[in-house]
Amino acid sequence: MSTASKLTLAGTSLFAVGTIFFVHYGQQNEKAAMHAGVVRDMEQQRLKRERQADFEMQRELEGEYRKVQTVDGEGQEGNPKG
């Protein structure tokens, strides 16, 4: 084998290995980014469920308070609003 053919073989082999490494590295980064998106979405869903539960609890408390307390047109001091 001539020196030129050896250099060509070595160059193309290095290029192929470099390309494979670069693509593999890119896929790993993309996979990690996608996983981070899934984790972020799960956290957002958890917060949404938590806030919804708090809202429902506040709605129930408001209903109970409205049953116990009467609301009329009077202000804090007992004077009519106006």
C-alpha atoms as an extended CHARMM CRD file, in Angstrom:
* protein
*
        82  EXT
         1         1  MET       CA              0.0000000000        0.0000000000        0.0000000000  PROA      1               0.0000000000
         2         2  SER       CA              1.3530000000        3.4260000000       -0.8950000000  PROA      2               0.0000000000
         3         3  THR       CA              1.7870000000        6.2420000000        1.5950000000  PROA      3               0.0000000000
         4         4  ALA       CA             -0.9610000000        8.2880000000       -0.0780000000  PROA      4               0.0000000000
         5         5  SER       CA             -3.4610000000        5.4540000000        0.2140000000  PROA      5               0.0000000000
         6         6  LYS       CA             -2.5100000000        4.8800000000        3.8710000000  PROA      6               0.0000000000
         7         7  LEU       CA             -3.0430000000        8.5780000000        4.6360000000  PROA      7               0.0000000000
         8         8  THR       CA             -6.3520000000        8.5510000000        2.7800000000  PROA      8               0.0000000000
         9         9  LEU       CA             -7.5120000000        5.4800000000        4.6810000000  PROA      9               0.0000000000
        10        10  ALA       CA             -6.4100000000        6.9890000000        7.9920000000  PROA      10              0.0000000000
        11        11  GLY       CA             -8.0810000000       10.3250000000        7.1990000000  PROA      11              0.0000000000
        12        12  THR       CA            -11.3820000000        8.8120000000        6.1430000000  PROA      12              0.0000000000
        13        13  SER       CA            -11.3410000000        6.4560000000        9.1420000000  PROA      13              0.0000000000
        14        14  LEU       CA            -10.7380000000        9.3600000000       11.5450000000  PROA      14              0.0000000000
        15        15  PHE       CA            -13.4570000000       11.3600000000        9.8310000000  PROA      15              0.0000000000
        16        16  ALA       CA            -15.9090000000        8.4550000000       10.1420000000  PROA      16              0.0000000000
        17        17  VAL       CA            -15.0790000000        7.8870000000       13.8240000000  PROA      17              0.0000000000
        18        18  GLY       CA            -15.3500000000       11.6280000000       14.5020000000  PROA      18              0.0000000000
        19        19  THR       CA            -18.7200000000       11.7770000000       12.7610000000  PROA      19              0.0000000000
        20        20  ILE       CA            -20.0220000000        8.7900000000       14.7200000000  PROA      20              0.0000000000
        21        21  PHE       CA            -18.8130000000       10.3230000000       17.9950000000  PROA      21              0.0000000000
        22        22  PHE       CA            -20.3490000000       13.7060000000       17.1570000000  PROA      22              0.0000000000
        23        23  VAL       CA            -23.7280000000       12.1780000000       16.2570000000  PROA      23              0.0000000000
        24        24  HSD       CA            -23.7190000000        9.9910000000       19.3750000000  PROA      24              0.0000000000
        25        25  TYR       CA            -22.8570000000       12.9790000000       21.5780000000  PROA      25              0.0000000000
        26        26  GLY       CA            -25.6350000000       15.0240000000       19.9660000000  PROA      26              0.0000000000
        27        27  GLN       CA            -28.1660000000       12.2440000000       20.5320000000  PROA      27              0.0000000000
        28        28  GLN       CA            -27.2170000000       11.9800000000       24.1970000000  PROA      28              0.0000000000
        29        29  ASN       CA            -27.6620000000       15.7420000000       24.6740000000  PROA      29              0.0000000000
        30        30  GLU       CA            -31.0130000000       15.6680000000       22.8890000000  PROA      30              0.0000000000
        31        31  LYS       CA            -32.1790000000       12.7400000000       25.0200000000  PROA      31              0.0000000000
        32        32  ALA       CA            -31.1820000000       14.5680000000       28.2150000000  PROA      32              0.0000000000
        33        33  ALA       CA            -33.0110000000       17.7110000000       27.0800000000  PROA      33              0.0000000000
        34        34  MET       CA            -36.1500000000       15.7180000000       26.2760000000  PROA      34              0.0000000000
        35        35  HSD       CA            -36.0270000000       14.0260000000       29.6780000000  PROA      35              0.0000000000
        36        36  ALA       CA            -35.6700000000       17.4050000000       31.3830000000  PROA      36              0.0000000000
        37        37  GLY       CA            -38.8000000000       18.5380000000       29.5190000000  PROA      37              0.0000000000
        38        38  VAL       CA            -40.7380000000       15.5290000000       30.7950000000  PROA      38              0.0000000000
        39        39  VAL       CA            -39.5980000000       16.1990000000       34.3620000000  PROA      39              0.0000000000
        40        40  ARG       CA            -40.5810000000       19.8600000000       34.0180000000  PROA      40              0.0000000000
        41        41  ASP       CA            -44.0250000000       18.9040000000       32.6520000000  PROA      41              0.0000000000
        42        42  MET       CA            -44.6070000000       16.4780000000       35.5200000000  PROA      42              0.0000000000
        43        43  GLU       CA            -43.7150000000       19.2020000000       38.0280000000  PROA      43              0.0000000000
        44        44  GLN       CA            -46.1050000000       21.6370000000       36.3360000000  PROA      44              0.0000000000
        45        45  GLN       CA            -48.9020000000       19.0510000000       36.4590000000  PROA      45              0.0000000000
        46        46  ARG       CA            -48.2190000000       18.4170000000       40.1490000000  PROA      46              0.0000000000
        47        47  LEU       CA            -48.3850000000       22.1460000000       40.8930000000  PROA      47              0.0000000000
        48        48  LYS       CA            -51.5960000000       22.4540000000       38.9060000000  PROA      48              0.0000000000
        49        49  ARG       CA            -53.2160000000       19.6080000000       40.8670000000  PROA      49              0.0000000000
        50        50  GLU       CA            -52.0170000000       21.1470000000       44.1330000000  PROA      50              0.0000000000
        51        51  ARG       CA            -53.4150000000       24.5640000000       43.2400000000  PROA      51              0.0000000000
        52        52  GLN       CA            -56.7000000000       23.0190000000       42.1110000000  PROA      52              0.0000000000
        53        53  ALA       CA            -57.0070000000       21.1860000000       45.4430000000  PROA      53              0.0000000000
        54        54  ASP       CA            -56.3150000000       24.4450000000       47.3090000000  PROA      54              0.0000000000
        55        55  PHE       CA            -58.9250000000       26.2150000000       45.1950000000  PROA      55              0.0000000000
        56        56  GLU       CA            -61.5250000000       23.5270000000       45.9180000000  PROA      56              0.0000000000
        57        57  MET       CA            -60.7600000000       23.6960000000       49.6320000000  PROA      57              0.0000000000
        58        58  GLN       CA            -61.1560000000       27.4870000000       49.5810000000  PROA      58              0.0000000000
        59        59  ARG       CA            -64.4450000000       27.1420000000       47.6990000000  PROA      59              0.0000000000
        60        60  GLU       CA            -65.7550000000       24.7060000000       50.3210000000  PROA      60              0.0000000000
        61        61  LEU       CA            -64.6690000000       27.0140000000       53.1430000000  PROA      61              0.0000000000
        62        62  GLU       CA            -66.3580000000       29.9510000000       51.4500000000  PROA      62              0.0000000000
        63        63  GLY       CA            -69.5730000000       27.9400000000       51.1780000000  PROA      63              0.0000000000
        64        64  GLU       CA            -69.4280000000       27.0350000000       54.8580000000  PROA      64              0.0000000000
        65        65  TYR       CA            -68.7410000000       30.6410000000       55.8800000000  PROA      65              0.0000000000
        66        66  ARG       CA            -71.6080000000       31.9160000000       53.7410000000  PROA      66              0.0000000000
        67        67  LYS       CA            -73.9360000000       29.4950000000       55.5310000000  PROA      67              0.0000000000
        68        68  VAL       CA            -72.8090000000       30.7240000000       58.9600000000  PROA      68              0.0000000000
        69        69  GLN       CA            -72.3580000000       34.4280000000       58.2270000000  PROA      69              0.0000000000
        70        70  THR       CA            -74.9600000000       36.6900000000       56.7220000000  PROA      70              0.0000000000
        71        71  VAL       CA            -73.9160000000       39.3820000000       54.3020000000  PROA      71              0.0000000000
        72        72  ASP       CA            -76.0940000000       42.4490000000       53.9790000000  PROA      72              0.0000000000
        73        73  GLY       CA            -75.5880000000       45.9800000000       52.7410000000  PROA      73              0.0000000000
        74        74  GLU       CA            -74.0120000000       47.2870000000       55.9670000000  PROA      74              0.0000000000
        75        75  GLY       CA            -70.4090000000       48.4130000000       56.3410000000  PROA      75              0.0000000000
        76        76  GLN       CA            -67.9970000000       47.4500000000       59.1200000000  PROA      76              0.0000000000
        77        77  GLU       CA            -69.3440000000       49.9080000000       61.6940000000  PROA      77              0.0000000000
        78        78  GLY       CA            -72.9580000000       48.9770000000       61.0960000000  PROA      78              0.0000000000
        79        79  ASN       CA            -73.6060000000       52.0110000000       58.8990000000  PROA      79              0.0000000000
        80        80  PRO       CA            -75.2020000000       51.5260000000       55.5040000000  PROA      80              0.0000000000
        81        81  LYS       CA            -72.7800000000       51.7430000000       52.6310000000  PROA      81              0.0000000000
        82        82  GLY       CA            -73.1120000000       54.7640000000       50.5230000000  PROA      82              0.0000000000
